[in-house]
Amino acid sequence: MTTSTAEQRVVVLDFGAQYGQLIARRVRDLHVYSEIVPCDITAEELKALHPSAIILSGGPASVYADDAPDMDENIFALGVPVLGFCYGEQMMATKLGGHVAHTDAGEYGPATLKRIADSELLAHTPEDGQTVWMSHRDAVDAVPEGFVVTARTENCAIAAYECAERRLYATQFHPEVRHTECGTTILSNFLFEICGLTPNWTMEGIIEEKVSEIRERVGSDRVILALSGGVDSSVTAALVHRAVGDQLTCVFVNHGMLRAGEPESVERVFREEFDMPLVHVHAEERYARLLAGVTDPEKKRRIIGREFWKVFFEEAEKLDGVKYLAQGTIYPDIIESGARKTGGKASTIKSHHNLIPFPEGVHFDLIEPLDHFFKDEVRALGTALGLPDEMVYRQPFPGPGLAIRIIGEITEERLTMLKAADLVVREELDAYNQRLYEETGERNSEHSCWQYFAVLPDIRSVGVMGDERTYGRTIVLRAVESSDAMTADWAKIPYDVLGRISSRVVGEVPGVNRVVYDITPKPPATIEWE
Ligand code: XMP
């Protein structure tokens, strides 16, 4: 396989925070490499990226708003095929001599598309009656000279237009959303029939390419990696190890705030199955001392974060000749920290890696092989590299770990109690999620739990066990449905599963006499309790 990200590149100009992400993902779903750039990239900068095709995203603004995102119209003269959606469609019209009008009634949601002229873009889709997804107020009311209107809906006279000769195409609707019935066909028409691209962005190809890139860069030098057991650092470790073998050393800092079984699982997978050089730093006591008496959540976070890098660099300095530090930065980390222009202007954005507190006089060059991958692609890579499902599909777990799930002071007794309760929660809800996965074929289906754990609040309550009254601890069950942690709803877990969790926690965890379920969405609550 000769996949190369540089050979074929579909560049998405993003006209509104995050709109481009979905488009890039759809393109990648069709096995073509795609990346996102801010809409104000100049034609020269864009040309330097050698795009095979350009897509203009939608965006939340009106093209008439004072601070409306703009674009360099010379991009249309690069000779590269361009496809615009919604705001991008309106941009194409205004930049090339067409016109956009304010309309009284916006059009939001499903609409029925009718073809009114031959169209390369809409080929292989029904002439009449296909559902498309609309979300706009303004609309193009005059297309640029030389363009043909190819489709309309009841409320939108110009729902798609194109100029096949110049290979410029636009739709008012959103082909990238699943509700647009033939969205995939439309995108495929553009990528494969119009632009003549090849679907070569496959996991095997990607691994091969990344491995040779890493090998070439690292040569005979050594690489170090801070392994947390989370998806991103685990996949980075597996990938870098595939490339340079034992030149990679993973450092696993065990701060003691990890869930039951986690350190063992990291050992088993990386040391035993992958046979990687792994330094397991037992910093549990060191952390326990630092956290003693600390109740403020932000202080807990600060201590854990600061100490983590201290411990890590102490270990790093013990290894000779390390030149590189590999990190599991992924594409959303970069996009969300403000888009970084690839190849264009110097980055004005601080991505989180700039925050690594290198000690005085210490420096490693960074290797971030996942920095162009979305989370689901990172998971697919992990699977292709042989990581177990339990690691690849692991739920998110915060860096400060259980420290922010023990409200108030962290003591050994409370940590032990929380770990035991959390294990029960995970066993039951892992099994519940697995049943849903078997039924639906989806990992994150409608009712599955996206993140789930136990919290130990700083309260006691009265209970009765056997003949005795107790004054015991309460465990809070937190389980949410979400896709990105930005918003979340409490999971609608069946009563029998809830009942089993409750009776197991009270029965199996000494000192606990009550279990409550947190039924607050985010917002107003956060997912974590601290
Ligand atoms: P909240 O509680 O803000 O959490 O709704 C959103 C997501 O972020 C995780 N989280 C953290 N992750 N360090 C992390 O690495 C932290 O300090 C931290 N606080 C919250 C949380 O688990 C959820 O997935």
GROMACS .gro file of C-alpha atoms in nm, residues 34-352:
model
  319
   34SER     CA    1  -0.872   1.527   0.506
   35GLU     CA    2  -0.764   1.809   0.729
   36ILE     CA    3  -0.913   2.134   0.853
   37VAL     CA    4  -0.774   2.485   0.819
   38PRO     CA    5  -0.917   2.816   0.938
   39CYS     CA    6  -1.120   2.996   0.670
   40ASP     CA    7  -0.886   3.293   0.658
   41ILE     CA    8  -0.603   3.091   0.507
   42THR     CA    9  -0.465   3.270   0.200
   43ALA     CA   10  -0.466   3.114  -0.147
   44GLU     CA   11  -0.085   3.100  -0.134
   45GLU     CA   12  -0.083   2.919   0.199
   46LEU     CA   13  -0.346   2.679   0.080
   47LYS     CA   14  -0.158   2.610  -0.242
   48ALA     CA   15   0.146   2.518  -0.035
   49LEU     CA   16  -0.058   2.235   0.115
   50HIS     CA   17  -0.112   2.084  -0.231
   51PRO     CA   18  -0.482   2.017  -0.181
   52SER     CA   19  -0.648   1.764  -0.409
   53ALA     CA   20  -0.986   1.913  -0.329
   54ILE     CA   21  -1.126   2.192  -0.115
   55ILE     CA   22  -1.448   2.192   0.086
   56LEU     CA   23  -1.600   2.507   0.233
   57SER     CA   24  -1.785   2.430   0.555
   58GLY     CA   25  -2.106   2.573   0.692
   59GLY     CA   26  -2.097   2.820   0.975
   60PRO     CA   27  -2.329   2.991   1.216
   61ALA     CA   28  -2.291   3.348   1.081
   62SER     CA   29  -2.478   3.544   0.815
   63VAL     CA   30  -2.253   3.647   0.527
   64TYR     CA   31  -2.384   3.999   0.594
   65ALA     CA   32  -2.284   4.012   0.960
   66ASP     CA   33  -2.016   4.271   1.041
   67ASP     CA   34  -1.769   4.016   1.166
   68ALA     CA   35  -1.873   3.743   0.921
   69PRO     CA   36  -1.589   3.500   0.849
   70ASP     CA   37  -1.437   3.575   0.511
   71MET     CA   38  -1.213   3.390   0.267
   72ASP     CA   39  -0.953   3.466   0.001
   73GLU     CA   40  -1.141   3.458  -0.331
   74ASN     CA   41  -0.820   3.365  -0.514
   75ILE     CA   42  -0.874   3.018  -0.376
   76PHE     CA   43  -1.133   2.965  -0.649
   77ALA     CA   44  -0.864   3.035  -0.908
   78LEU     CA   45  -0.620   2.767  -0.786
   79GLY     CA   46  -0.766   2.518  -1.031
   80VAL     CA   47  -0.850   2.280  -0.746
   81PRO     CA   48  -1.211   2.151  -0.730
   82VAL     CA   49  -1.417   2.326  -0.463
   83LEU     CA   50  -1.736   2.215  -0.293
   84GLY     CA   51  -1.924   2.452  -0.061
   85PHE     CA   52  -2.197   2.371   0.191
   86CYS     CA   53  -2.442   2.620   0.341
   87TYR     CA   54  -2.229   2.919   0.450
   88GLY     CA   55  -1.960   2.790   0.213
   89GLU     CA   56  -2.218   2.779  -0.066
   90GLN     CA   57  -2.311   3.140   0.003
   91MET     CA   58  -1.943   3.241   0.013
   92MET     CA   59  -1.891   3.089  -0.329
   93ALA     CA   60  -2.186   3.287  -0.464
   94THR     CA   61  -2.081   3.621  -0.318
   95LYS     CA   62  -1.714   3.582  -0.415
   96LEU     CA   63  -1.782   3.485  -0.775
   97GLY     CA   64  -2.047   3.742  -0.864
   98GLY     CA   65  -2.370   3.580  -0.747
   99HIS     CA   66  -2.594   3.716  -0.474
  100VAL     CA   67  -2.720   3.613  -0.130
  101ALA     CA   68  -3.050   3.748   0.003
  102HIS     CA   69  -3.197   3.767   0.350
  103THR     CA   70  -3.510   3.557   0.363
  104ASP     CA   71  -3.801   3.606   0.600
  105ALA     CA   72  -3.842   3.244   0.685
  106GLY     CA   73  -3.540   3.034   0.763
  107GLU     CA   74  -3.536   2.665   0.672
  108TYR     CA   75  -3.429   2.426   0.944
  109GLY     CA   76  -3.440   2.048   0.936
  110PRO     CA   77  -3.553   1.808   0.666
  111ALA     CA   78  -3.648   1.927   0.318
  112THR     CA   79  -3.728   1.742  -0.004
  113LEU     CA   80  -3.489   1.794  -0.291
  114LYS     CA   81  -3.593   1.809  -0.657
  115ARG     CA   82  -3.333   1.798  -0.934
  116ILE     CA   83  -3.390   2.058  -1.203
  117ALA     CA   84  -3.081   2.011  -1.420
  118ASP     CA   85  -2.815   1.751  -1.486
  119SER     CA   86  -2.560   1.746  -1.208
  120GLU     CA   87  -2.226   1.572  -1.161
  121LEU     CA   88  -2.251   1.629  -0.790
  122LEU     CA   89  -2.599   1.482  -0.750
  123ALA     CA   90  -2.544   1.188  -0.987
  124HIS     CA   91  -2.670   0.846  -0.865
  125THR     CA   92  -2.926   1.009  -0.631
  126PRO     CA   93  -3.305   1.026  -0.688
  127GLU     CA   94  -3.431   1.294  -0.928
  128ASP     CA   95  -3.705   1.384  -0.687
  129GLY     CA   96  -3.795   1.313  -0.327
  130GLN     CA   97  -3.462   1.268  -0.146
  131THR     CA   98  -3.444   1.416   0.202
  132VAL     CA   99  -3.174   1.674   0.270
  133TRP     CA  100  -3.093   1.862   0.587
  134MET     CA  101  -3.120   2.241   0.584
  135SER     CA  102  -3.016   2.498   0.841
  136HIS     CA  103  -3.013   2.852   0.706
  137ARG     CA  104  -3.176   3.187   0.706
  138ASP     CA  105  -3.005   3.365   0.415
  139ALA     CA  106  -3.007   3.200   0.073
  140VAL     CA  107  -2.842   3.245  -0.265
  141ASP     CA  108  -3.087   3.415  -0.502
  142ALA     CA  109  -2.855   3.458  -0.801
  143VAL     CA  110  -2.575   3.219  -0.899
  144PRO     CA  111  -2.252   3.348  -1.054
  145GLU     CA  112  -2.225   3.363  -1.430
  146GLY     CA  113  -2.158   3.030  -1.594
  147PHE     CA  114  -2.315   2.832  -1.305
  148VAL     CA  115  -2.625   2.613  -1.335
  149VAL     CA  116  -2.886   2.569  -1.063
  150THR     CA  117  -2.923   2.194  -1.031
  151ALA     CA  118  -3.176   2.141  -0.750
  152ARG     CA  119  -3.442   2.314  -0.540
  153THR     CA  120  -3.661   2.247  -0.240
  154GLU     CA  121  -4.002   2.388  -0.165
  155ASN     CA  122  -3.857   2.683   0.028
  156CYS     CA  123  -3.523   2.717  -0.141
  157ALA     CA  124  -3.513   2.789  -0.514
  158ILE     CA  125  -3.136   2.739  -0.529
  159ALA     CA  126  -3.056   2.433  -0.320
  160ALA     CA  127  -2.757   2.328  -0.532
  161TYR     CA  128  -2.558   2.481  -0.816
  162GLU     CA  129  -2.243   2.401  -1.004
  163CYS     CA  130  -2.004   2.493  -1.280
  164ALA     CA  131  -1.869   2.162  -1.402
  165GLU     CA  132  -1.621   2.331  -1.635
  166ARG     CA  133  -1.446   2.505  -1.345
  167ARG     CA  134  -1.515   2.214  -1.108
  168LEU     CA  135  -1.694   2.434  -0.854
  169TYR     CA  136  -1.996   2.289  -0.670
  170ALA     CA  137  -2.223   2.405  -0.392
  171THR     CA  138  -2.522   2.295  -0.189
  172GLN     CA  139  -2.734   2.497   0.050
  173PHE     CA  140  -2.806   2.176   0.239
  174HIS     CA  141  -2.558   1.976   0.448
  175PRO     CA  142  -2.445   1.652   0.280
  176GLU     CA  143  -2.219   1.580   0.579
  177VAL     CA  144  -2.502   1.518   0.826
  178ARG     CA  145  -2.653   1.173   0.850
  179HIS     CA  146  -3.006   1.310   0.802
  180THR     CA  147  -2.919   1.396   0.444
  181GLU     CA  148  -3.025   1.071   0.286
  182CYS     CA  149  -2.775   1.062  -0.001
  183GLY     CA  150  -2.502   1.268   0.167
  184THR     CA  151  -2.244   0.992   0.131
  185THR     CA  152  -2.319   0.946  -0.238
  186ILE     CA  153  -2.288   1.320  -0.295
  187LEU     CA  154  -1.953   1.333  -0.115
  188SER     CA  155  -1.836   1.024  -0.303
  189ASN     CA  156  -1.935   1.182  -0.634
  190PHE     CA  157  -1.722   1.481  -0.548
  191LEU     CA  158  -1.420   1.291  -0.422
  192PHE     CA  159  -1.405   1.003  -0.663
  193GLU     CA  160  -1.588   1.099  -0.982
  194ILE     CA  161  -1.518   1.472  -0.992
  195CYS     CA  162  -1.177   1.490  -0.825
  196GLY     CA  163  -1.067   1.140  -0.928
  197LEU     CA  164  -0.929   1.053  -0.585
  198THR     CA  165  -0.851   0.701  -0.463
  199PRO     CA  166  -0.982   0.568  -0.131
  200ASN     CA  167  -0.644   0.487   0.020
  201TRP     CA  168  -0.672   0.620   0.377
  202THR     CA  169  -0.688   0.283   0.550
  203MET     CA  170  -0.562   0.171   0.888
  204GLU     CA  171  -0.297  -0.059   0.741
  205GLY     CA  172  -0.175   0.217   0.512
  206ILE     CA  173  -0.172   0.470   0.793
  207ILE     CA  174   0.025   0.244   1.025
  208GLU     CA  175   0.278   0.168   0.755
  209GLU     CA  176   0.323   0.536   0.679
  210LYS     CA  177   0.344   0.648   1.042
  211VAL     CA  178   0.587   0.371   1.131
  212SER     CA  179   0.824   0.468   0.853
  213GLU     CA  180   0.794   0.838   0.940
  214ILE     CA  181   0.880   0.769   1.304
  215ARG     CA  182   1.165   0.535   1.212
  216GLU     CA  183   1.317   0.788   0.980
  217ARG     CA  184   1.291   1.070   1.232
  218VAL     CA  185   1.417   0.878   1.535
  219GLY     CA  186   1.704   0.693   1.366
  220SER     CA  187   1.901   0.524   1.641
  221ASP     CA  188   1.798   0.767   1.916
  222ARG     CA  189   1.589   0.684   2.219
  223VAL     CA  190   1.229   0.785   2.286
  224ILE     CA  191   1.046   0.823   2.615
  225LEU     CA  192   0.670   0.827   2.669
  226ALA     CA  193   0.449   0.901   2.968
  227LEU     CA  194   0.206   0.612   2.967
  228SER     CA  195  -0.118   0.661   3.157
  229GLY     CA  196  -0.308   0.356   3.034
  230GLY     CA  197  -0.554   0.589   2.858
  231VAL     CA  198  -0.641   0.539   2.492
  232ASP     CA  199  -0.421   0.810   2.342
  233SER     CA  200  -0.099   0.735   2.526
  234SER     CA  201  -0.150   0.359   2.486
  235VAL     CA  202  -0.199   0.383   2.110
  236THR     CA  203   0.099   0.617   2.079
  237ALA     CA  204   0.309   0.367   2.273
  238ALA     CA  205   0.200   0.078   2.052
  239LEU     CA  206   0.268   0.276   1.735
  240VAL     CA  207   0.608   0.409   1.838
  241HIS     CA  208   0.706   0.065   1.965
  242ARG     CA  209   0.608  -0.086   1.629
  243ALA     CA  210   0.842   0.167   1.469
  244VAL     CA  211   1.148   0.166   1.694
  245GLY     CA  212   1.105  -0.130   1.928
  246ASP     CA  213   1.313  -0.116   2.243
  247GLN     CA  214   1.442   0.232   2.166
  248LEU     CA  215   1.113   0.335   2.330
  249THR     CA  216   1.085   0.339   2.708
  250CYS     CA  217   0.743   0.395   2.863
  251VAL     CA  218   0.720   0.555   3.205
  252PHE     CA  219   0.405   0.475   3.398
  253VAL     CA  220   0.367   0.706   3.697
  254ASN     CA  221   0.144   0.535   3.950
  255HIS     CA  222   0.006   0.812   4.170
  256GLY     CA  223  -0.214   0.575   4.363
  257MET     CA  224  -0.535   0.746   4.250
  258LEU     CA  225  -0.594   0.485   3.981
  259ARG     CA  226  -0.887   0.250   3.962
  260ALA     CA  227  -0.867  -0.105   4.093
  261GLY     CA  228  -0.683  -0.329   3.847
  262GLU     CA  229  -0.546  -0.048   3.632
  263PRO     CA  230  -0.174  -0.069   3.710
  264GLU     CA  231  -0.194  -0.446   3.665
  265SER     CA  232  -0.360  -0.406   3.327
  266VAL     CA  233  -0.092  -0.163   3.206
  267GLU     CA  234   0.177  -0.409   3.320
  268ARG     CA  235   0.007  -0.703   3.154
  269VAL     CA  236  -0.053  -0.537   2.819
  270PHE     CA  237   0.269  -0.344   2.775
  271ARG     CA  238   0.529  -0.543   2.961
  272GLU     CA  239   0.395  -0.891   2.905
  273GLU     CA  240   0.203  -0.883   2.578
  274PHE     CA  241   0.399  -0.616   2.393
  275ASP     CA  242   0.728  -0.685   2.569
  276MET     CA  243   0.804  -0.313   2.595
  277PRO     CA  244   1.062  -0.158   2.825
  278LEU     CA  245   0.831  -0.018   3.094
  279VAL     CA  246   0.927   0.174   3.404
  280HIS     CA  247   0.650   0.146   3.664
  281VAL     CA  248   0.712   0.426   3.911
  282HIS     CA  249   0.548   0.354   4.244
  283ALA     CA  250   0.479   0.708   4.360
  284GLU     CA  251   0.176   0.615   4.570
  285GLU     CA  252   0.333   0.704   4.904
  286ARG     CA  253   0.486   1.024   4.776
  287TYR     CA  254   0.142   1.136   4.655
  288ALA     CA  255  -0.034   1.026   4.972
  289ARG     CA  256   0.200   1.250   5.172
  290LEU     CA  257   0.148   1.546   4.942
  291LEU     CA  258  -0.229   1.508   4.939
  292ALA     CA  259  -0.274   1.451   5.310
  293GLY     CA  260  -0.519   1.700   5.452
  294VAL     CA  261  -0.589   1.863   5.113
  295THR     CA  262  -0.961   1.912   5.049
  296ASP     CA  263  -0.973   2.180   4.782
  297PRO     CA  264  -1.032   2.014   4.441
  298GLU     CA  265  -0.821   2.257   4.243
  299LYS     CA  266  -0.537   2.216   4.489
  300LYS     CA  267  -0.562   1.838   4.447
  301ARG     CA  268  -0.543   1.883   4.069
  302ARG     CA  269  -0.243   2.115   4.094
  303ILE     CA  270  -0.050   1.884   4.322
  304ILE     CA  271  -0.113   1.580   4.109
  305GLY     CA  272  -0.033   1.757   3.780
  306ARG     CA  273   0.286   1.920   3.905
  307GLU     CA  274   0.416   1.613   4.077
  308PHE     CA  275   0.341   1.394   3.777
  309TRP     CA  276   0.593   1.576   3.558
  310LYS     CA  277   0.845   1.596   3.842
  311VAL     CA  278   0.835   1.219   3.884
  312PHE     CA  279   0.840   1.166   3.511
  313PHE     CA  280   1.148   1.382   3.453
  314GLU     CA  281   1.329   1.225   3.748
  315GLU     CA  282   1.291   0.893   3.569
  316ALA     CA  283   1.373   1.040   3.230
  317GLU     CA  284   1.703   1.174   3.360
  318LYS     CA  285   1.802   0.826   3.469
  319LEU     CA  286   1.789   0.707   3.108
  320ASP     CA  287   2.081   0.787   2.881
  321GLY     CA  288   2.060   0.936   2.537
  322VAL     CA  289   1.691   1.009   2.518
  323LYS     CA  290   1.623   1.261   2.244
  324TYR     CA  291   1.248   1.235   2.191
  325LEU     CA  292   0.935   1.255   2.401
  326ALA     CA  293   0.633   1.086   2.239
  327GLN     CA  294   0.292   1.227   2.328
  328GLY     CA  295  -0.064   1.120   2.254
  329THR     CA  296  -0.186   1.457   2.130
  330ILE     CA  297  -0.485   1.399   1.903
  331TYR     CA  298  -0.648   1.615   1.634
  332PRO     CA  299  -0.929   1.757   1.849
  333ASP     CA  300  -0.667   1.871   2.106
  334ILE     CA  301  -0.517   2.079   1.828
  335ILE     CA  302  -0.838   2.201   1.670
  336GLU     CA  303  -0.988   2.287   2.007
  337SER     CA  304  -0.685   2.484   2.112
  338GLY     CA  305  -0.752   2.702   1.807
  339ALA     CA  306  -0.681   2.571   1.459
  340ARG     CA  307  -0.314   2.539   1.373
  341LYS     CA  308  -0.233   2.623   1.015
  342THR     CA  309  -0.035   2.343   0.866
  343GLY     CA  310   0.238   2.464   0.640
  344GLY     CA  311   0.098   2.814   0.634
  345LYS     CA  312   0.161   3.093   0.881
  346ALA     CA  313   0.359   3.006   1.187
  347SER     CA  314   0.141   2.859   1.454
  348THR     CA  315   0.000   3.128   1.676
  349ILE     CA  316  -0.160   2.871   1.894
  350LYS     CA  317  -0.029   2.712   2.207
  351SER     CA  318  -0.131   2.353   2.195
  352HIS     CA  319  -0.117   2.178   2.527
   0.00000   0.00000   0.00000
